[in-house]
CSV table of C-alpha atoms in Angstrom, one decimal:
chain,number,residue,atom,x,y,z
Z,1,MET,CA,-16.6,22.4,-14.9
Z,2,SER,CA,-14.7,22.1,-18.1
Z,3,LEU,CA,-16.0,19.3,-20.4
Z,4,MET,CA,-12.3,18.5,-21.1
Z,5,SER,CA,-11.6,17.8,-17.5
Z,6,GLY,CA,-11.7,14.2,-16.4
Z,7,VAL,CA,-10.6,11.7,-13.8
Z,8,ARG,CA,-8.3,8.7,-13.6
Z,9,VAL,CA,-9.0,6.2,-10.9
Z,10,LEU,CA,-6.0,4.0,-10.0
Z,11,VAL,CA,-7.1,0.6,-8.5
Z,12,GLY,CA,-4.7,-1.8,-6.8
Z,13,THR,CA,-6.0,-5.3,-6.4
Z,14,ARG,CA,-4.9,-8.8,-5.1
Z,15,LYS,CA,-4.2,-9.8,-8.7
Z,16,GLY,CA,-3.1,-6.7,-10.6
Z,17,ALA,CA,-3.8,-3.0,-11.2
Z,18,PHE,CA,-6.6,-1.4,-13.1
Z,19,ILE,CA,-7.0,2.1,-14.4
Z,20,LEU,CA,-10.5,3.6,-14.8
Z,21,THR,CA,-10.9,6.8,-16.8
Z,22,ALA,CA,-13.8,9.1,-17.5
Z,23,ASP,CA,-14.5,12.6,-18.6
Z,24,GLY,CA,-15.8,15.2,-16.2
Z,25,THR,CA,-19.3,13.9,-16.3
Z,26,ARG,CA,-18.0,10.6,-14.8
Z,27,GLU,CA,-20.8,8.7,-16.6
Z,28,ARG,CA,-18.9,6.5,-19.0
Z,29,TRP,CA,-15.8,4.7,-18.0
Z,30,ASP,CA,-12.9,3.1,-19.9
Z,31,ILE,CA,-11.2,0.3,-18.0
Z,32,SER,CA,-7.7,-0.8,-18.7
Z,33,GLY,CA,-5.9,-3.7,-17.1
Z,34,PRO,CA,-5.0,-5.9,-15.5
Z,35,HIS,CA,-1.6,-4.3,-15.4
Z,36,PHE,CA,1.0,-6.7,-13.7
Z,37,PRO,CA,-1.6,-9.5,-13.8
Z,38,GLY,CA,-1.3,-12.0,-11.0
Z,39,TRP,CA,0.8,-9.7,-8.7
Z,40,GLU,CA,-0.5,-8.0,-5.6
Z,41,ILE,CA,-0.7,-4.3,-6.2
Z,42,TYR,CA,-0.9,-2.7,-2.8
Z,43,HIS,CA,-1.0,0.9,-4.1
Z,44,LEU,CA,-0.6,3.2,-7.0
Z,45,LYS,CA,-0.4,7.0,-6.9
Z,46,GLY,CA,0.4,9.8,-9.3
Z,47,SER,CA,2.6,12.8,-8.8
Z,48,PRO,CA,0.6,15.9,-8.0
Z,49,VAL,CA,3.0,18.1,-10.0
Z,50,GLU,CA,3.3,15.7,-12.9
Z,51,PRO,CA,0.1,13.7,-13.2
Z,52,ALA,CA,1.3,11.4,-16.0
Z,53,ARG,CA,4.0,10.2,-13.6
Z,54,LEU,CA,2.6,7.2,-11.7
Z,55,TYR,CA,4.2,4.9,-9.1
Z,56,ALA,CA,3.0,1.4,-8.2
Z,57,SER,CA,3.9,-1.0,-5.5
Z,58,GLN,CA,3.9,-4.5,-6.9
Z,59,THR,CA,4.5,-7.4,-4.5
Z,60,SER,CA,4.5,-11.2,-4.2
Z,61,ASP,CA,5.0,-13.5,-1.3
Z,62,TRP,CA,7.2,-15.6,-3.7
Z,63,PHE,CA,9.2,-12.9,-5.5
Z,64,GLY,CA,9.2,-10.0,-3.2
Z,65,GLN,CA,8.9,-6.3,-3.8
Z,66,GLN,CA,8.9,-4.3,-7.1
Z,67,ILE,CA,8.3,-0.6,-7.7
Z,68,GLN,CA,7.0,0.3,-11.1
Z,69,ARG,CA,6.9,3.7,-12.7
Z,70,SER,CA,4.9,5.1,-15.6
Z,71,SER,CA,5.5,8.4,-17.4
Z,72,ASP,CA,2.4,8.3,-19.6
Z,73,GLY,CA,-0.4,7.9,-17.2
Z,74,GLY,CA,-0.2,4.1,-16.8
Z,75,LYS,CA,0.0,3.0,-20.4
Z,76,ASN,CA,3.6,1.8,-20.1
Z,77,TRP,CA,5.6,0.9,-17.0
Z,78,GLU,CA,9.2,0.2,-16.1
Z,79,PRO,CA,10.5,-1.6,-13.1
Z,80,MET,CA,12.6,0.7,-10.8
Z,81,GLY,CA,14.8,0.0,-7.8
Z,82,ASN,CA,13.4,-2.6,-5.4
Z,83,GLU,CA,16.0,-2.7,-2.6
Z,84,PHE,CA,14.6,-1.6,0.7
Z,85,SER,CA,17.2,-2.0,3.4
Z,86,TYR,CA,16.7,-0.8,6.9
Z,87,ASP,CA,19.4,1.6,8.0
Z,88,GLY,CA,21.9,-0.1,10.3
Z,89,ILE,CA,20.9,-2.9,12.6
Z,90,PRO,CA,17.1,-3.2,12.3
Z,91,GLY,CA,16.4,-4.0,16.0
Z,92,THR,CA,13.3,-5.6,17.3
Z,93,HIS,CA,9.6,-4.9,17.9
Z,94,GLN,CA,6.9,-6.7,19.9
Z,95,TRP,CA,5.6,-9.9,18.4
Z,96,TYR,CA,2.0,-11.2,18.8
Z,97,ASP,CA,3.0,-13.3,21.8
Z,98,GLY,CA,4.8,-10.4,23.5
Z,99,THR,CA,8.3,-11.5,22.7
Z,100,GLN,CA,10.7,-9.3,20.7
Z,101,HIS,CA,11.0,-10.0,17.0
Z,102,PRO,CA,13.4,-8.6,14.4
Z,103,TRP,CA,12.3,-6.0,11.9
Z,104,GLU,CA,11.9,-7.7,8.5
Z,105,PHE,CA,11.0,-6.0,5.3
Z,106,LYS,CA,8.0,-7.6,3.6
Z,107,ARG,CA,6.4,-5.1,1.2
Z,108,VAL,CA,5.5,-1.5,0.5
Z,109,TRP,CA,1.9,-0.7,1.5
Z,110,HIS,CA,1.7,3.0,0.4
Z,111,LEU,CA,3.5,5.3,-2.0
Z,112,GLU,CA,3.2,9.1,-1.4
Z,113,PRO,CA,4.6,11.2,-4.2
Z,114,SER,CA,6.0,14.6,-3.1
Z,115,LEU,CA,3.8,17.6,-3.5
Z,116,ARG,CA,6.6,19.5,-5.2
Z,117,ASP,CA,9.0,17.1,-6.9
Z,118,PRO,CA,8.0,14.3,-9.2
Z,119,GLU,CA,11.3,12.4,-8.5
Z,120,THR,CA,10.7,12.3,-4.7
Z,121,VAL,CA,8.3,9.7,-3.3
Z,122,TYR,CA,7.8,8.4,0.2
Z,123,ALA,CA,7.1,4.7,0.8
Z,124,GLY,CA,5.5,3.2,3.8
Z,125,ALA,CA,6.7,-0.4,4.5
Z,126,GLU,CA,5.8,-3.5,6.4
Z,127,ASP,CA,7.6,-4.0,8.9
Z,128,ALA,CA,6.9,-0.4,9.7
Z,129,ALA,CA,9.4,2.1,8.3
Z,130,LEU,CA,9.5,5.1,6.0
Z,131,PHE,CA,11.6,5.1,2.9
Z,132,ARG,CA,12.2,7.9,0.4
Z,133,THR,CA,13.5,8.1,-3.2
Z,134,THR,CA,14.8,11.3,-4.7
Z,135,ASP,CA,15.7,9.9,-8.1
Z,136,GLY,CA,12.3,8.8,-9.3
Z,137,GLY,CA,12.3,5.3,-7.7
Z,138,LYS,CA,15.8,4.1,-8.8
Z,139,SER,CA,17.1,4.0,-5.2
Z,140,TRP,CA,15.4,4.0,-1.8
Z,141,ARG,CA,16.8,5.1,1.5
Z,142,GLU,CA,15.2,4.7,4.9
Z,143,LEU,CA,14.4,7.8,7.1
Z,144,PRO,CA,15.5,5.8,10.2
Z,145,GLY,CA,14.4,8.3,12.8
Z,146,LEU,CA,10.9,6.9,12.8
Z,147,ARG,CA,11.8,3.2,13.2
Z,148,THR,CA,14.5,3.9,15.8
Z,149,HIS,CA,12.1,6.0,17.9
Z,150,ALA,CA,12.5,4.9,21.6
Z,151,SER,CA,9.0,3.4,21.5
Z,152,GLY,CA,9.9,1.0,18.6
Z,153,PRO,CA,10.3,-2.1,20.7
Z,154,GLN,CA,6.7,-1.6,21.9
Z,155,TRP,CA,5.2,-1.5,18.4
Z,156,GLN,CA,3.4,-4.6,17.4
Z,157,PRO,CA,1.7,-6.0,14.2
Z,158,GLY,CA,-2.0,-5.8,13.7
Z,159,ALA,CA,-3.9,-8.6,12.0
Z,160,GLY,CA,-2.6,-7.3,8.6
Z,161,GLY,CA,1.0,-7.1,9.7
Z,162,MET,CA,3.0,-4.2,11.2
Z,163,CYS,CA,2.5,-1.8,8.3
Z,164,LEU,CA,3.1,1.9,7.8
Z,165,HIS,CA,0.0,2.5,5.7
Z,166,THR,CA,-0.7,6.2,5.8
Z,167,ILE,CA,1.6,9.1,4.8
Z,168,LEU,CA,0.2,12.7,4.8
Z,169,LEU,CA,2.4,15.5,3.5
Z,170,ASP,CA,1.5,18.9,4.9
Z,171,PRO,CA,0.9,21.3,2.0
Z,172,VAL,CA,1.5,24.4,4.2
Z,173,GLN,CA,4.6,23.3,6.2
Z,174,PRO,CA,6.8,21.4,3.8
Z,175,ASP,CA,8.9,19.8,6.6
Z,176,ARG,CA,5.8,18.3,8.3
Z,177,ILE,CA,4.9,14.7,7.7
Z,178,PHE,CA,2.3,12.5,9.4
Z,179,VAL,CA,2.4,8.8,9.3
Z,180,ALA,CA,0.2,6.0,10.8
Z,181,ILE,CA,1.2,2.5,11.7
Z,182,SER,CA,-0.8,-0.5,12.7
Z,183,ALA,CA,-0.4,-1.1,15.6
Z,184,ALA,CA,1.8,1.6,16.9
Z,185,GLY,CA,-0.2,4.7,16.2
Z,186,THR,CA,0.2,8.1,14.6
Z,187,PHE,CA,3.5,10.0,14.4
Z,188,ARG,CA,4.6,13.4,13.2
Z,189,SER,CA,7.8,14.8,12.0
Z,190,ASP,CA,8.4,18.6,11.8
Z,191,ASP,CA,11.8,18.4,10.2
Z,192,GLY,CA,11.3,16.5,6.9
Z,193,GLY,CA,11.3,13.0,8.5
Z,194,GLN,CA,14.5,13.1,10.5
Z,195,ASN,CA,12.9,13.1,14.0
Z,196,TRP,CA,9.5,11.9,15.0
Z,197,ARG,CA,7.1,11.9,17.9
Z,198,PRO,CA,4.0,9.9,18.7
Z,199,ILE,CA,0.8,12.0,18.5
Z,200,ASN,CA,-1.8,9.7,20.1
Z,201,ARG,CA,-3.1,11.6,23.2
Z,202,GLY,CA,-6.8,11.1,23.6
Z,203,LEU,CA,-6.8,7.7,21.9
Z,204,HIS,CA,-8.2,4.9,24.0
Z,205,SER,CA,-7.9,1.2,23.0
Z,206,GLU,CA,-9.5,-1.4,25.1
Z,207,TYR,CA,-6.8,-4.0,24.4
Z,208,ILE,CA,-4.1,-1.7,25.9
Z,209,PRO,CA,-4.1,-1.9,29.7
Z,210,ASN,CA,-2.6,1.6,30.1
Z,211,PRO,CA,-5.3,4.2,29.3
Z,212,THR,CA,-2.7,6.8,28.5
Z,213,ALA,CA,-0.4,4.6,26.4
Z,214,GLU,CA,1.8,6.6,24.0
Z,215,VAL,CA,1.9,3.9,21.4
Z,216,GLY,CA,0.2,0.6,20.6
Z,217,HIS,CA,-2.9,2.0,19.0
Z,218,CYS,CA,-4.3,0.3,15.9
Z,219,VAL,CA,-4.8,3.5,13.8
Z,220,HIS,CA,-6.4,2.4,10.5
Z,221,ARG,CA,-6.3,5.6,8.6
Z,222,ILE,CA,-5.9,9.4,9.0
Z,223,ALA,CA,-7.0,12.1,6.6
Z,224,MET,CA,-6.8,15.9,6.2
Z,225,HIS,CA,-8.1,18.6,4.0
Z,226,PRO,CA,-5.2,20.4,2.3
Z,227,SER,CA,-6.6,23.9,3.2
Z,228,ARG,CA,-6.5,23.1,6.9
Z,229,PRO,CA,-3.7,20.6,7.6
Z,230,ASN,CA,-3.9,21.0,11.4
Z,231,VAL,CA,-7.3,19.4,11.4
Z,232,LEU,CA,-6.9,15.6,11.2
Z,233,PHE,CA,-9.5,12.9,11.0
Z,234,MET,CA,-8.8,9.3,12.1
Z,235,GLN,CA,-10.5,6.0,11.7
Z,236,LYS,CA,-9.1,3.9,14.5
Z,237,HIS,CA,-9.6,0.1,14.9
Z,238,TRP,CA,-12.7,1.3,16.9
Z,239,ASP,CA,-13.6,5.0,17.1
Z,240,VAL,CA,-13.6,7.9,14.7
Z,241,MET,CA,-11.4,10.7,16.0
Z,242,ARG,CA,-10.6,14.3,15.3
Z,243,SER,CA,-7.7,16.5,16.1
Z,244,GLU,CA,-7.6,20.3,15.9
Z,245,ASP,CA,-3.9,20.7,16.6
Z,246,ALA,CA,-2.0,18.5,14.1
Z,247,GLY,CA,-2.4,15.5,16.3
Z,248,ASP,CA,-1.3,16.8,19.6
Z,249,SER,CA,-4.6,15.8,21.0
Z,250,TRP,CA,-7.6,13.9,19.7
Z,251,ARG,CA,-11.3,13.7,20.6
Z,252,GLU,CA,-13.9,11.1,19.5
Z,253,VAL,CA,-16.5,12.1,16.9
Z,254,SER,CA,-18.1,8.7,16.3
Z,255,GLY,CA,-21.4,10.2,17.3
Z,256,ASP,CA,-24.4,8.4,15.9
Z,257,LEU,CA,-22.6,5.9,13.6
Z,258,PRO,CA,-24.0,2.4,13.6
Z,259,SER,CA,-20.5,1.1,14.3
Z,260,ASP,CA,-17.4,3.1,14.8
Z,261,PHE,CA,-15.2,0.3,13.5
Z,262,GLY,CA,-13.9,0.7,10.0
Z,263,PHE,CA,-10.9,1.2,7.8
Z,264,PRO,CA,-11.0,4.2,5.4
Z,265,ILE,CA,-11.7,7.9,6.1
Z,266,ASN,CA,-11.7,10.7,3.7
Z,267,VAL,CA,-12.5,14.5,3.5
Z,268,HIS,CA,-14.5,16.2,0.8
Z,269,ALA,CA,-12.3,18.1,-1.7
Z,270,HIS,CA,-14.1,21.5,-1.2
Z,271,GLU,CA,-15.7,21.2,2.2
Z,272,PRO,CA,-13.2,20.6,5.0
Z,273,GLU,CA,-16.0,19.7,7.5
Z,274,THR,CA,-17.5,17.0,5.3
Z,275,VAL,CA,-16.0,13.6,6.2
Z,276,TYR,CA,-16.7,10.0,4.9
Z,277,VAL,CA,-16.3,6.7,6.6
Z,278,VAL,CA,-17.6,3.1,5.9
Z,279,PRO,CA,-18.7,1.5,9.1
Z,280,ILE,CA,-17.9,-2.2,9.5
Z,281,LYS,CA,-19.7,-4.4,12.0
Z,282,SER,CA,-16.8,-5.2,14.3
Z,283,ASP,CA,-13.2,-6.3,14.5
Z,284,SER,CA,-14.4,-9.9,14.4
Z,285,GLU,CA,-16.9,-9.5,11.6
Z,286,HIS,CA,-15.3,-7.5,8.8
Z,287,PHE,CA,-18.4,-6.7,6.8
Z,288,PRO,CA,-21.1,-3.9,6.9
Z,289,PRO,CA,-23.7,-4.0,9.6
Z,290,ASP,CA,-27.0,-5.8,8.5
Z,291,GLY,CA,-25.5,-6.7,5.1
Z,292,LYS,CA,-26.1,-3.1,3.9
Z,293,LEU,CA,-23.2,-1.3,2.3
Z,294,ARG,CA,-23.4,2.3,3.5
Z,295,VAL,CA,-21.0,5.1,3.3
Z,296,TYR,CA,-21.6,7.6,6.2
Z,297,ARG,CA,-21.1,11.3,5.6
Z,298,SER,CA,-20.8,14.0,8.3
Z,299,ARG,CA,-21.2,17.6,7.2
Z,300,THR,CA,-20.3,18.8,10.6
Z,301,GLY,CA,-16.8,17.4,11.0
Z,302,GLY,CA,-18.1,14.4,12.9
Z,303,ASN,CA,-20.6,13.4,15.5
Z,304,GLU,CA,-23.7,13.7,13.2
Z,305,TRP,CA,-23.6,11.2,10.4
Z,306,GLU,CA,-26.0,10.4,7.5
Z,307,ALA,CA,-26.2,7.1,5.7
Z,308,LEU,CA,-25.5,7.2,1.9
Z,309,THR,CA,-27.2,4.3,0.3
Z,310,LYS,CA,-28.6,5.2,-3.1
Z,311,GLY,CA,-27.0,2.8,-5.6
Z,312,LEU,CA,-25.3,0.7,-3.0
Z,313,PRO,CA,-26.4,-2.9,-2.2
Z,314,GLN,CA,-28.8,-2.8,0.8
Z,315,SER,CA,-29.1,-6.5,1.4
Z,316,ASN,CA,-26.8,-9.5,1.5
Z,317,CYS,CA,-23.6,-7.5,1.1
Z,318,TYR,CA,-20.7,-8.8,3.1
Z,319,VAL,CA,-17.7,-7.1,1.6
Z,320,ASN,CA,-15.1,-5.0,3.3
Z,321,VAL,CA,-13.5,-1.7,2.3
Z,322,LEU,CA,-9.8,-1.5,3.1
Z,323,ARG,CA,-8.0,1.5,4.5
Z,324,ASP,CA,-6.4,2.7,1.3
Z,325,ALA,CA,-9.4,2.0,-0.9
Z,326,MET,CA,-11.3,5.3,-0.8
Z,327,ALA,CA,-10.5,8.6,-2.6
Z,328,VAL,CA,-12.0,11.9,-3.6
Z,329,ASP,CA,-11.5,13.9,-6.8
Z,330,SER,CA,-11.4,17.7,-6.9
Z,331,LEU,CA,-13.9,18.4,-9.7
Z,332,ASP,CA,-16.4,21.2,-8.9
Z,333,GLU,CA,-18.9,18.5,-7.9
Z,334,CYS,CA,-16.7,16.4,-5.7
Z,335,GLY,CA,-16.5,12.7,-6.8
Z,336,ILE,CA,-15.8,9.9,-4.3
Z,337,TYR,CA,-14.7,6.4,-5.1
Z,338,PHE,CA,-14.2,3.2,-3.1
Z,339,GLY,CA,-13.3,-0.4,-3.8
Z,340,THR,CA,-14.3,-3.5,-2.0
Z,341,THR,CA,-12.8,-6.9,-1.1
Z,342,GLY,CA,-15.5,-8.3,-3.4
Z,343,GLY,CA,-14.0,-6.5,-6.4
Z,344,GLN,CA,-16.5,-3.7,-6.9
Z,345,VAL,CA,-15.4,-0.1,-7.5
Z,346,TYR,CA,-18.2,2.3,-6.7
Z,347,GLY,CA,-18.2,5.9,-7.7
Z,348,SER,CA,-20.3,8.9,-6.9
Z,349,ALA,CA,-20.2,12.1,-9.0
Z,350,ASP,CA,-22.3,14.0,-6.4
Z,351,ALA,CA,-20.4,13.9,-3.2
Z,352,GLY,CA,-22.0,10.6,-2.2
Z,353,ASP,CA,-25.7,11.3,-2.8
Z,354,THR,CA,-25.9,8.6,-5.5
Z,355,TRP,CA,-23.6,5.7,-6.4
Z,356,THR,CA,-22.9,3.5,-9.4
Z,357,ALA,CA,-20.7,0.5,-9.7
Z,358,ILE,CA,-18.0,1.5,-12.2
Z,359,VAL,CA,-16.8,-2.1,-12.4
Z,360,ARG,CA,-18.1,-5.1,-10.4
Z,361,ASP,CA,-15.9,-8.1,-10.8
Z,362,LEU,CA,-12.3,-7.2,-10.2
Z,363,PRO,CA,-10.0,-9.1,-7.8
Z,364,GLY,CA,-10.3,-8.0,-4.2
Z,365,VAL,CA,-9.5,-4.2,-4.1
Z,366,LEU,CA,-6.6,-3.1,-1.9
Z,367,SER,CA,-6.4,0.5,-2.9
Z,368,VAL,CA,-8.1,3.3,-4.8
Z,369,GLU,CA,-6.7,6.7,-5.7
Z,370,VAL,CA,-8.0,9.2,-8.1
Z,371,GLN,CA,-6.4,11.9,-10.2
Z,372,THR,CA,-8.3,15.0,-11.4
Z,373,LEU,CA,-7.0,15.8,-14.9
Z,374,PRO,CA,-7.1,19.1,-16.6
K,1,MET,CA,25.1,-21.1,-23.3
K,2,ILE,CA,23.2,-21.9,-20.2
K,3,ARG,CA,19.4,-22.3,-20.5
K,4,VAL,CA,17.2,-20.9,-17.7
K,5,VAL,CA,13.5,-21.5,-17.4
K,6,LEU,CA,11.8,-18.8,-15.3
K,7,PRO,CA,8.4,-18.9,-13.6
K,8,HIS,CA,5.5,-17.0,-15.2
K,9,HIS,CA,5.7,-13.9,-13.0
K,10,LEU,CA,9.4,-13.4,-13.5
K,11,ARG,CA,9.0,-13.8,-17.2
K,12,THR,CA,6.4,-11.0,-17.3
K,13,LEU,CA,8.6,-8.9,-15.0
K,14,ALA,CA,11.7,-9.3,-17.2
K,15,ARG,CA,9.7,-9.4,-20.4
K,16,VAL,CA,11.2,-12.6,-21.7
K,17,GLY,CA,9.8,-15.9,-23.0
K,18,ALA,CA,9.7,-19.2,-21.2
K,19,GLU,CA,13.4,-19.8,-21.5
K,20,VAL,CA,16.4,-17.4,-21.6
K,21,GLU,CA,20.0,-18.3,-22.7
K,22,LEU,CA,23.0,-16.9,-20.9
K,23,PRO,CA,26.7,-17.1,-21.0
K,24,VAL,CA,28.2,-18.2,-17.7
K,25,GLU,CA,31.9,-17.7,-17.0
K,26,GLY,CA,33.8,-20.3,-14.9
K,27,ALA,CA,32.2,-22.9,-12.8
K,28,VAL,CA,28.5,-23.5,-13.4
K,29,THR,CA,26.8,-23.3,-10.0
K,30,PRO,CA,23.5,-21.9,-8.9
K,31,ARG,CA,25.2,-18.8,-7.8
K,32,SER,CA,27.0,-18.2,-11.1
K,33,ILE,CA,23.8,-18.8,-13.0
K,34,LEU,CA,21.8,-16.3,-10.8
K,35,ASP,CA,24.7,-13.8,-11.0
K,36,ALA,CA,24.5,-14.0,-14.8
K,37,LEU,CA,20.7,-13.9,-14.9
K,38,GLU,CA,20.6,-10.8,-12.6
K,39,SER,CA,23.3,-9.1,-14.6
K,40,ALA,CA,21.4,-9.5,-17.8
K,41,TYR,CA,18.0,-8.7,-16.2
K,42,PRO,CA,18.5,-6.3,-13.3
K,43,MET,CA,14.8,-6.2,-12.5
K,44,LEU,CA,15.2,-9.8,-11.3
K,45,ARG,CA,17.5,-8.7,-8.4
K,46,GLY,CA,15.8,-9.4,-5.1
K,47,THR,CA,13.2,-11.7,-6.7
K,48,MET,CA,15.0,-15.0,-6.2
K,49,ARG,CA,17.4,-14.2,-3.4
K,50,ASP,CA,17.8,-11.5,-0.8
K,51,HIS,CA,19.6,-8.4,-2.0
K,52,ALA,CA,21.9,-8.2,1.0
K,53,THR,CA,22.4,-11.8,2.2
K,54,GLN,CA,22.0,-13.5,-1.2
K,55,GLU,CA,19.9,-16.2,0.6
K,56,ARG,CA,17.3,-17.9,-1.5
K,57,ARG,CA,13.8,-16.5,-1.0
K,58,SER,CA,11.9,-19.0,1.0
K,59,LEU,CA,9.2,-19.7,-1.7
K,60,VAL,CA,11.6,-20.0,-4.6
K,61,ARG,CA,12.9,-23.4,-5.8
K,62,PHE,CA,15.8,-24.4,-8.1
K,63,PHE,CA,15.6,-27.7,-10.1
K,64,VAL,CA,18.2,-29.3,-12.4
K,65,CYS,CA,17.9,-32.6,-14.2
K,66,GLY,CA,14.8,-33.5,-12.2
K,67,GLN,CA,16.5,-32.8,-8.9
K,68,ASP,CA,15.6,-30.1,-6.3
K,69,VAL,CA,18.8,-28.3,-5.5
K,70,SER,CA,17.1,-25.5,-3.6
K,71,HIS,CA,18.6,-26.6,-0.3
K,72,GLU,CA,22.1,-27.4,-1.7
K,73,SER,CA,25.0,-25.0,-1.5
K,74,PRO,CA,24.8,-22.2,-4.0
K,75,ASP,CA,28.3,-23.1,-4.9
K,76,MET,CA,27.7,-26.7,-5.8
K,77,THR,CA,28.9,-27.8,-9.2
K,78,LEU,CA,26.0,-28.5,-11.4
K,79,PRO,CA,25.8,-31.4,-13.8
K,80,ALA,CA,27.6,-31.1,-17.1
K,81,ALA,CA,24.3,-31.2,-19.0
K,82,ILE,CA,23.5,-27.8,-17.5
K,83,GLY,CA,26.8,-26.3,-18.5
K,84,ALA,CA,26.4,-27.7,-22.0
K,85,GLY,CA,22.9,-26.3,-22.4
K,86,ALA,CA,21.4,-29.8,-22.9
K,87,GLU,CA,19.2,-29.3,-19.8
K,88,PRO,CA,17.8,-26.1,-18.4
K,89,PHE,CA,18.2,-24.6,-14.9
K,90,PHE,CA,14.6,-24.3,-13.6
K,91,VAL,CA,13.5,-21.4,-11.3
K,92,MET,CA,10.1,-22.2,-9.8
K,93,GLY,CA,7.7,-20.7,-7.3
K,94,ALA,CA,6.9,-23.1,-4.5
K,95,ILE,CA,3.4,-24.4,-4.5
K,96,ALA,CA,1.6,-22.4,-1.8
K,97,GLY,CA,-1.4,-20.2,-1.8
K,98,GLY,CA,-3.6,-19.1,-4.7
């Protein structure tokens, strides 16, 4: 590990964004922020090909959606285009009471910069749709093939809204994109986002009467290791799942977890079979079982899990960890980070063996990303 | 010049102080004021009214001379004191949430 290397952790919260930086030892942290104080920052993410280029989703129930862009690693920001219009007549989806309800844009949950071009970014929206900019955020156009899939009228909002919250870009097949929507499920495009198909075979959700339902599953998060993009991991509403075939089929790998309900899931930067989840007691009680905040790690790609507790509160802890609030760096000793609804951001510089609170009293954390800097 | 008072979050977004001054051509109405405001500060587009329909966002309110005109026509003629700059046009966030 070079002593010059470092990490930049991008934290979106209910009341602004924070940027945490450290050198490669990850022992001493500099904290900047709040950026955009008072605004909800659902997500920030940097371009893999131009790390100083950051994008942020800034939202407000009062004043709507903003997209902010930085060209200097988050020191300065400028507002970009904020018009997200559905292509054509938006149509309807299923509402909570089973009636049909018109698609209405509310906010951008997730921004996924292209693996190849710093000007291209994908945006996952609520109500669920995928948008793309190719001019660095000045203008956004929907990729309507997803929303207009024949199953669209059966999609329904989860408790957090009908959000497109996960976008995975395949590093091997550039035209392959995976997305996940609550509560519709997981979808894959093999042609750059023009056409989509649901990839939910093997998922079982008790609240859906049809055991082989194509859509309607509340997928909370999916993850992949870039060296092996056909292997996907999923944290569903209940159940941790695994696919060997790019989502064509799934099998459960919850194994010995104390609860298989949760939100985030992530893969170790250098070990494609090492997976992390944060079990939550239940869909009705969104906090860790027994008041103990435990990350669970599987080194076998699922089924056998170990609790990681050192440095995490093991009594009276009733925070949640949201779906976009866990990330891994790619330093030689893989670092892992997560943020809580109680405003703590925890980091581990040894793949989860030990943890420290980088910061304890931020607003509720919505998202955590990390950039590994040269 | 027309005076417009913006709520805190729109001030930080547009990087302006509590009050901005704008020239407004023709009839002084909520629509003509918002058109001038958005033209001078493009980042405010979509924050007070919908991009496409131009409908007021539901949690945004407009006040003039102590009166709530949020539910009036965007083409209503505003009092002369607004056009003369004696009184400001207030944009406010509705009281809701925390």
